[in-house]
PDB file of C-alpha atoms in Angstrom:
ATOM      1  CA  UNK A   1     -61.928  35.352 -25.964  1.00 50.00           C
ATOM      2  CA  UNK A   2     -58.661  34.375 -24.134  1.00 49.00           C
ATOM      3  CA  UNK A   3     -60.440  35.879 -20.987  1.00 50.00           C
ATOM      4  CA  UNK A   4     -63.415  33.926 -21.548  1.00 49.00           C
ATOM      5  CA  UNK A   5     -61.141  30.896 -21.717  1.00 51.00           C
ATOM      6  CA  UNK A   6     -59.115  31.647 -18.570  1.00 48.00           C
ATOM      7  CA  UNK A   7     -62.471  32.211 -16.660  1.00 50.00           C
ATOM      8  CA  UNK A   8     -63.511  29.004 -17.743  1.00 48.00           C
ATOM      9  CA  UNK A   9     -60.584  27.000 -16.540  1.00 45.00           C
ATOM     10  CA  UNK A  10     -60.279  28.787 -13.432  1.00 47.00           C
ATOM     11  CA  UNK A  11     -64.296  26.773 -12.950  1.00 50.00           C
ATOM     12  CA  UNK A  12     -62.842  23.932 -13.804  1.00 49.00           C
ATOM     13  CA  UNK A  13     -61.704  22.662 -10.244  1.00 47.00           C
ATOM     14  CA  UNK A  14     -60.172  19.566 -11.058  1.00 52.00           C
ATOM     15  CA  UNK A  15     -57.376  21.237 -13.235  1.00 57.00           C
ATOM     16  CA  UNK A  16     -55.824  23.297 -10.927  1.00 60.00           C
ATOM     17  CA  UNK A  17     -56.314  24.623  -6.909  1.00 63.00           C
ATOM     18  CA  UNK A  18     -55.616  27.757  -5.619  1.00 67.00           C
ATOM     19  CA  UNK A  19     -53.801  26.913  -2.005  1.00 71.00           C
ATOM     20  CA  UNK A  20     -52.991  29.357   0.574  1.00 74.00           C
ATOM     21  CA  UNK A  21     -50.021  28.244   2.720  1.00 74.00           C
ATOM     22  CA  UNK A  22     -51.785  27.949   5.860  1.00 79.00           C
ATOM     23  CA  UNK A  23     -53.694  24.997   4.403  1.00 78.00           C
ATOM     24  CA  UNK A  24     -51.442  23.281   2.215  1.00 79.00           C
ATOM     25  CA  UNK A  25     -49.649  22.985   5.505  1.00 81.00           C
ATOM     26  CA  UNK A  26     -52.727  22.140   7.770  1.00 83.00           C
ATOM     27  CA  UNK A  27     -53.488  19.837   4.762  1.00 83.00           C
ATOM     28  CA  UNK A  28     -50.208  18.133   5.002  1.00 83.00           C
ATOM     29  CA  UNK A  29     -50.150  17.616   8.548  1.00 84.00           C
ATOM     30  CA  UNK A  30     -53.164  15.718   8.083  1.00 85.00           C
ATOM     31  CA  UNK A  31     -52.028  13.250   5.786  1.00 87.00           C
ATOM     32  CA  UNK A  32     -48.775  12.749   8.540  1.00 85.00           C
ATOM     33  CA  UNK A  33     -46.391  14.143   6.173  1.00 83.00           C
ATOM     34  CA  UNK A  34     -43.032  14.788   7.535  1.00 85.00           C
ATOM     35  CA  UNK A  35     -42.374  18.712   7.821  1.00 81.00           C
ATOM     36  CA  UNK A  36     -38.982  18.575   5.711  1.00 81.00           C
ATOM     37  CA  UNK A  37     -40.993  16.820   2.669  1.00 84.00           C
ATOM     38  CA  UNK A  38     -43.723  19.025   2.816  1.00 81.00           C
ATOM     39  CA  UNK A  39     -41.584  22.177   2.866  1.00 80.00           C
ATOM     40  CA  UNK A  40     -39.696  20.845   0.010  1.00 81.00           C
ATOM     41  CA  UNK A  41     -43.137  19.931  -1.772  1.00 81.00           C
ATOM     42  CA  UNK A  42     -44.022  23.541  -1.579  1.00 77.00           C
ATOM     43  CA  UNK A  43     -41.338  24.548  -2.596  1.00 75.00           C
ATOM     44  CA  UNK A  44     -41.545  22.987  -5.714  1.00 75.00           C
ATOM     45  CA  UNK A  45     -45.152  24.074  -5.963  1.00 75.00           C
ATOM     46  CA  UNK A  46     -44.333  27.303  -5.142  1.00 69.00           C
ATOM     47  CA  UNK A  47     -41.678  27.316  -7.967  1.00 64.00           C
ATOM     48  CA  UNK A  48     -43.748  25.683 -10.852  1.00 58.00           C
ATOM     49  CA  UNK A  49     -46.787  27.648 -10.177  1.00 52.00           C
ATOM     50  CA  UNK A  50     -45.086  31.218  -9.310  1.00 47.00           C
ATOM     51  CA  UNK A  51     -45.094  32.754 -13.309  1.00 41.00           C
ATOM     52  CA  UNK A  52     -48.706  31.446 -13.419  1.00 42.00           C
ATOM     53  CA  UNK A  53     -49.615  33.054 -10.109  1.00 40.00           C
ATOM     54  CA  UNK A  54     -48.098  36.250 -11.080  1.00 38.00           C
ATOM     55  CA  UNK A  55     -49.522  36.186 -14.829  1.00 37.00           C
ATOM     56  CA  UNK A  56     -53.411  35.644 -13.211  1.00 40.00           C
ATOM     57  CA  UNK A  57     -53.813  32.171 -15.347  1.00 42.00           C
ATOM     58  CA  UNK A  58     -54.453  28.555 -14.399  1.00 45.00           C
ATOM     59  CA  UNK A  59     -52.113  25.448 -14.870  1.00 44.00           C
ATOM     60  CA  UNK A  60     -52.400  23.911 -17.741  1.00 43.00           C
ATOM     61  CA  UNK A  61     -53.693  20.572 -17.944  1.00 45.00           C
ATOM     62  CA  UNK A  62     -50.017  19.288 -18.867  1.00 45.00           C
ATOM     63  CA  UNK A  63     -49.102  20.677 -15.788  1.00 45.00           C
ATOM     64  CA  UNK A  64     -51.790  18.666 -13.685  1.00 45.00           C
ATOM     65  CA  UNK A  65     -50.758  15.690 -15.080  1.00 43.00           C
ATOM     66  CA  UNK A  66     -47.396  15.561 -14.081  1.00 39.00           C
ATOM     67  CA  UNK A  67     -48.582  16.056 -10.489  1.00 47.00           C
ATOM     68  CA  UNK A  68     -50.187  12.996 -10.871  1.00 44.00           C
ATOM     69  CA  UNK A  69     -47.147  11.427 -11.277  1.00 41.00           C
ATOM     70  CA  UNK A  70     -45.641  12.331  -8.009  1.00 50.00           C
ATOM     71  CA  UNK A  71     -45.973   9.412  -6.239  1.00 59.00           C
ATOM     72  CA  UNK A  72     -46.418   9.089  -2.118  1.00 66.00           C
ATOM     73  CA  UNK A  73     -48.159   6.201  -0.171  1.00 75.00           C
ATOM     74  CA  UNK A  74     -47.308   6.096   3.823  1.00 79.00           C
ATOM     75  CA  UNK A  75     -48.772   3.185   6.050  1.00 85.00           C
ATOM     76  CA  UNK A  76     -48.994   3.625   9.356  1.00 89.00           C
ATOM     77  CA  UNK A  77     -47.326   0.733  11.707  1.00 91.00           C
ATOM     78  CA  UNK A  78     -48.375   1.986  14.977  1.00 92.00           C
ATOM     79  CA  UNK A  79     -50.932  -0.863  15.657  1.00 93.00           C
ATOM     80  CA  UNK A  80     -48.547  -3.439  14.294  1.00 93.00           C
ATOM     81  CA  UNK A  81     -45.769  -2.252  15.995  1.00 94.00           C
ATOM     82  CA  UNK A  82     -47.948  -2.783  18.965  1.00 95.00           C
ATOM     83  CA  UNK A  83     -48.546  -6.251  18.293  1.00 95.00           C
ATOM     84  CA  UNK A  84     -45.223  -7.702  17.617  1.00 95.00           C
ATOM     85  CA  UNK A  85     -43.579  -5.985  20.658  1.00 96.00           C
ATOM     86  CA  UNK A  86     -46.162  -7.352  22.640  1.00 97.00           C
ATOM     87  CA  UNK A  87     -45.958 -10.850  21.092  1.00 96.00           C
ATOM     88  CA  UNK A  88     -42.127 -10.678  21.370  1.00 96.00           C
ATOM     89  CA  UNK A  89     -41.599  -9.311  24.462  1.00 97.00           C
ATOM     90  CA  UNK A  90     -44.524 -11.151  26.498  1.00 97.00           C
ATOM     91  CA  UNK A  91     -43.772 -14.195  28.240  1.00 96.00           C
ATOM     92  CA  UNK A  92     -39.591 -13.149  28.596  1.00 96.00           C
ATOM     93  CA  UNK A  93     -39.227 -15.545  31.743  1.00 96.00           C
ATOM     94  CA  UNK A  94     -36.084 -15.718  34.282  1.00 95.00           C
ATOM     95  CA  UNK A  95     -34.912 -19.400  34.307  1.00 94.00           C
ATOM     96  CA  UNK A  96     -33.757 -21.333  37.638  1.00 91.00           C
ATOM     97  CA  UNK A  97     -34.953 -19.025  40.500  1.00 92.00           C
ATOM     98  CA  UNK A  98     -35.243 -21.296  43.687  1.00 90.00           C
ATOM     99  CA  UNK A  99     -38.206 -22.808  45.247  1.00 89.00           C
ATOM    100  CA  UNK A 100     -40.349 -22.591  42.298  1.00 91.00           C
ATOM    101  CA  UNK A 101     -40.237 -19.286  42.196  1.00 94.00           C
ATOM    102  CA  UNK A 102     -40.778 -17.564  39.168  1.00 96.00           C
ATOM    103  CA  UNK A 103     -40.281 -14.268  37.171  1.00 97.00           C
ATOM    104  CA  UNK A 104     -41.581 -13.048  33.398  1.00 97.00           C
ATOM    105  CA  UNK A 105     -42.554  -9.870  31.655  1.00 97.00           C
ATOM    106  CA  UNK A 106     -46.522 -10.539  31.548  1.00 97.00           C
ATOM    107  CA  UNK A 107     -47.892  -7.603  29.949  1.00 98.00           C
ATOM    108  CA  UNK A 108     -47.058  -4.310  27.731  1.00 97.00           C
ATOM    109  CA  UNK A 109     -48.748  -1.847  29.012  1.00 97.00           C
ATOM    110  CA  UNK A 110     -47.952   0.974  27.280  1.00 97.00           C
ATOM    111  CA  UNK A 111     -46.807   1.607  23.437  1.00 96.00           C
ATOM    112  CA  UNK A 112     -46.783   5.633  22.608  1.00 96.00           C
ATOM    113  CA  UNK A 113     -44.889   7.019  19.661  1.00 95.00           C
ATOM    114  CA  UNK A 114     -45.180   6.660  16.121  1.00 94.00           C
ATOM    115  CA  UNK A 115     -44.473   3.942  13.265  1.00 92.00           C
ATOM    116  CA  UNK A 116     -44.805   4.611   9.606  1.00 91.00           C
ATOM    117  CA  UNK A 117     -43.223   3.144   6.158  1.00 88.00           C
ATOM    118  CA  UNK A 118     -43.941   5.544   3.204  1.00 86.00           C
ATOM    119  CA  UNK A 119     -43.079   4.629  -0.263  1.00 80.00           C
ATOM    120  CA  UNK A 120     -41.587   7.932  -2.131  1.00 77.00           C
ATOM    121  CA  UNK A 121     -40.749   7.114  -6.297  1.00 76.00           C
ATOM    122  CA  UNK A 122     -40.510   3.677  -5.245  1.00 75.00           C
ATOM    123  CA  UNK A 123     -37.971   3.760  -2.588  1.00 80.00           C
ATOM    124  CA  UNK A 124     -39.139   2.359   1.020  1.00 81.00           C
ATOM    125  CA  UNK A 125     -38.762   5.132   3.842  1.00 87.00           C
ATOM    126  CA  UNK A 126     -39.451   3.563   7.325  1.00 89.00           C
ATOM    127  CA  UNK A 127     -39.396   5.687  10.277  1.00 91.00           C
ATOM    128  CA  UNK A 128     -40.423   4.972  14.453  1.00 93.00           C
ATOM    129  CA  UNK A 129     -39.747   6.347  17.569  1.00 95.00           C
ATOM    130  CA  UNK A 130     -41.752   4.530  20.273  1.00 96.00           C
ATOM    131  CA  UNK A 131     -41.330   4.235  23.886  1.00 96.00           C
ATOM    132  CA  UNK A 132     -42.840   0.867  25.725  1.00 96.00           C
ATOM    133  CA  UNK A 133     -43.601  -0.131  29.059  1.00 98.00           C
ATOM    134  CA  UNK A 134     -44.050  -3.545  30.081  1.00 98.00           C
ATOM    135  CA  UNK A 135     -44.782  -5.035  33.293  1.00 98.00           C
ATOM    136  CA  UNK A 136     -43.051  -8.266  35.221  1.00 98.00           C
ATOM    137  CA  UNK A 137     -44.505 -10.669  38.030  1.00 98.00           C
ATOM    138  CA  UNK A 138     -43.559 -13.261  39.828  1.00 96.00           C
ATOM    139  CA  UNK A 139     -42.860 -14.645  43.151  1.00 96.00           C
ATOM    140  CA  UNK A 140     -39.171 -14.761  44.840  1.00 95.00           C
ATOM    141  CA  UNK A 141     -38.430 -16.001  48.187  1.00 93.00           C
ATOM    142  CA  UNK A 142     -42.094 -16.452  48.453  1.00 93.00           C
ATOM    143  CA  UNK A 143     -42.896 -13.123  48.289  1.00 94.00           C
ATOM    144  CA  UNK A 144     -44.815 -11.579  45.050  1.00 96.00           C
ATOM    145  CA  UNK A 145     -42.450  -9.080  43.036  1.00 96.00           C
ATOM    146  CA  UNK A 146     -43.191  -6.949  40.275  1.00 97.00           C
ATOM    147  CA  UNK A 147     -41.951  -3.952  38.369  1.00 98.00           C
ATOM    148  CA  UNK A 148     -41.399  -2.662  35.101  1.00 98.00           C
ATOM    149  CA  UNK A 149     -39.460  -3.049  31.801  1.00 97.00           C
ATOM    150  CA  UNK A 150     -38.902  -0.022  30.137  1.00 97.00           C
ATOM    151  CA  UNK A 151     -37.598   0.676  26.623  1.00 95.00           C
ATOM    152  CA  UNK A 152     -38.363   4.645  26.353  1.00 92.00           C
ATOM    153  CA  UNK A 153     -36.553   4.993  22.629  1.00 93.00           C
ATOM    154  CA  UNK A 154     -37.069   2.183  19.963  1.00 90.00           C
ATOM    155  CA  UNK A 155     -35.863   4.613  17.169  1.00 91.00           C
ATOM    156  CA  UNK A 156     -34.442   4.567  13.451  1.00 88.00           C
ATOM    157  CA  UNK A 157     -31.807   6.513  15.378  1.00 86.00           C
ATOM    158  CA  UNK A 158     -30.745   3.731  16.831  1.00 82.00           C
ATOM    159  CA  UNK A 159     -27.590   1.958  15.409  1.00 71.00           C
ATOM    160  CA  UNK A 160     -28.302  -1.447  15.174  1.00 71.00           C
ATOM    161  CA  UNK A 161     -31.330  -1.721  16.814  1.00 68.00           C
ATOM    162  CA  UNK A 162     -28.886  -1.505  20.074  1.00 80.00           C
ATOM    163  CA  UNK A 163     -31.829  -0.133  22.097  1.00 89.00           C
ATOM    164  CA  UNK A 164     -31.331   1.312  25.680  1.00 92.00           C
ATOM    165  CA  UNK A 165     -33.500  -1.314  28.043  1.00 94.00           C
ATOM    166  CA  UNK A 166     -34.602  -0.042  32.232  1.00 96.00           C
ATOM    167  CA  UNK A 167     -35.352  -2.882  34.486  1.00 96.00           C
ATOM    168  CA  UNK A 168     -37.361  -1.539  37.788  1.00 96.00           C
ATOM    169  CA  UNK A 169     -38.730  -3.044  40.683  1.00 96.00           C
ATOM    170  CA  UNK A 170     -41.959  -1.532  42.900  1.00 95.00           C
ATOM    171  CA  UNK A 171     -39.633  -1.887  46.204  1.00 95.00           C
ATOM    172  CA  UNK A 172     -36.571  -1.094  44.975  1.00 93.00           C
ATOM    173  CA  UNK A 173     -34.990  -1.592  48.371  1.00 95.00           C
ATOM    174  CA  UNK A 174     -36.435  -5.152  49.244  1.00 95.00           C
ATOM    175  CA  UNK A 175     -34.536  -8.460  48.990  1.00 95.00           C
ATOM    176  CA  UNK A 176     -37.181 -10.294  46.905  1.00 95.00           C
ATOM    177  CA  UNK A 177     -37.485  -7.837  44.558  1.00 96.00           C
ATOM    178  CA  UNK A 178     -33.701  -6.914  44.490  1.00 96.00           C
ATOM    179  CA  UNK A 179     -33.081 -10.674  43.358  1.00 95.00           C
ATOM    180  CA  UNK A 180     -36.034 -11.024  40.951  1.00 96.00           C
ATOM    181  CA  UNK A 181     -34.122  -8.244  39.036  1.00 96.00           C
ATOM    182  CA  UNK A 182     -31.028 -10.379  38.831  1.00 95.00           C
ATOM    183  CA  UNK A 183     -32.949 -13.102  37.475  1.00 95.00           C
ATOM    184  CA  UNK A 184     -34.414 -10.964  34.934  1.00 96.00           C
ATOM    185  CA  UNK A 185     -31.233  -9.150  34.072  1.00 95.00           C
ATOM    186  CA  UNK A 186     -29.667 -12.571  33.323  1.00 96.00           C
ATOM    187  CA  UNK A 187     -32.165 -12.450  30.375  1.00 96.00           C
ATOM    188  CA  UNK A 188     -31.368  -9.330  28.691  1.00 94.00           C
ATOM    189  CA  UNK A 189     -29.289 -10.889  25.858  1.00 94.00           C
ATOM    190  CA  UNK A 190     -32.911 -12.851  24.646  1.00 95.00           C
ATOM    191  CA  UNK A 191     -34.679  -9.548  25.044  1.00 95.00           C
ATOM    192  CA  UNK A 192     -31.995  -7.742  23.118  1.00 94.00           C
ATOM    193  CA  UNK A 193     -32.491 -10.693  20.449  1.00 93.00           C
ATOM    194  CA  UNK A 194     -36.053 -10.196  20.783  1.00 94.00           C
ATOM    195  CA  UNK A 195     -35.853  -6.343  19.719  1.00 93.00           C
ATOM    196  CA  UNK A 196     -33.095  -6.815  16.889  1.00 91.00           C
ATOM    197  CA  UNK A 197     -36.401  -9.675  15.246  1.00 92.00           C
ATOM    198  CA  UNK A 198     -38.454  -6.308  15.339  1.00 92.00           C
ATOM    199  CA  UNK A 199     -35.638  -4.342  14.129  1.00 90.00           C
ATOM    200  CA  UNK A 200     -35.363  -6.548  11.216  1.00 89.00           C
ATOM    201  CA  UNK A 201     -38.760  -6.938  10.272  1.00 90.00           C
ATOM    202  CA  UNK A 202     -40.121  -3.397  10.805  1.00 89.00           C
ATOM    203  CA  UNK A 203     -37.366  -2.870   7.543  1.00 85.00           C
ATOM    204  CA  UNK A 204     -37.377  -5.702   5.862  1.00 80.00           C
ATOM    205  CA  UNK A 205     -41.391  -6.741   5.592  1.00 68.00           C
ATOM    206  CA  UNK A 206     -44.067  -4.509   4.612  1.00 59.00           C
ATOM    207  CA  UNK A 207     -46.102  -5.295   7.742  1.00 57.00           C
ATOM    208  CA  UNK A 208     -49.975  -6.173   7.728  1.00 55.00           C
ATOM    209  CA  UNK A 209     -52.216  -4.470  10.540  1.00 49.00           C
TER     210      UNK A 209
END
């Protein structure tokens, strides 16, 4: 009878899973978990299940419970992470250039990396790394100038949200352009303000897309 009763629990599906690596780690991947966790998930698996493996029987249903238990919700902050830099640094805007002359950061053009907060056993895990591209306008010396803003590593890594911030201009080499950069450079400090708002709010709010 006891292999009767083993047969039946191995049809009962929602009990226990048999898992080959290869797609508990496809599996995992899917769901954006981080490769350290998921290794140390399977290990753990691996552990629990191991005697059971060996001895041809299913987890008991004790067993499945307690899986249950192990808690993990991630939200991805990509898109919001998005928005805010945009709405933060959009609209930056030199102050006092001559002749009515004017220079701002007008767009963000680019946003590529990735933004998540996962909850693990109640503690609040937040990790980024995103590199942005924003463009700036204006007019100098009555000529039109533009380049670009870049901030290629808005990291965790980062200590203090102390992020590293490129200024360029489309001719480099011309007047106009050379002195719409000084303008703009004279507002670094705001846009360094502007980050260390998204700094604190990408860790202390649980953002809404």
């Amino acid at each position: 009878s006891s292999s009767t009763h083993s047969m039946a629990e191995k049809n009962d599906k929602t009990s226990s899973v048999f898992v080959s690596k290869t797609a508990f780690d496809e599996a995992a991947k899917e769901c954006s978990l981080e490769p350290a966790v998921a290794e140390q998930l399977w290990a753990k698996l691996a552990n629990t299940s191991s005697q059971r493996i060996i001895g041809g029987a299913t987890a008991p249903r004790q067993d499945a419970a307690n899986v249950n238990q192990w808690h993990w919700s991630e939200q991805d902050l990509a898109g919001w992470a998005k928005k805010r830099l945009t709405a933060l640094l959009v609209g930056i805007e030199a102050k006092g250039v001559p002749d009515k002359g004017w220079v701002r950061v007008t767009k963000l053009e680019t946003c590529t990396g990735d933004a998540s907060v996962s909850n693990r056993k109640g503690k609040r895990i937040v990790a980024f790394e995103l590199n942005v591209k924003c463009k700036w306008e204006g007019q100098v010396d009555y000529d039109d100038v533009s380049g670009e803003l870049l901030l290629p590593y808005i990291s965790e890594d980062v200590s203090d949200g102390k992020y590293e911030v490129k200024l360029t201009a489309k001719e480099p080499k011309d007047a106009s352009h050379k002195a719409a950069l000084k303008h703009l450079e004279k507002q670094l400090p705001l846009l360094h303000e502007r980050l260390a708002t998204f700094n604190k709010e990408i860790y202390d709010e649980t953002p809404k897309e």
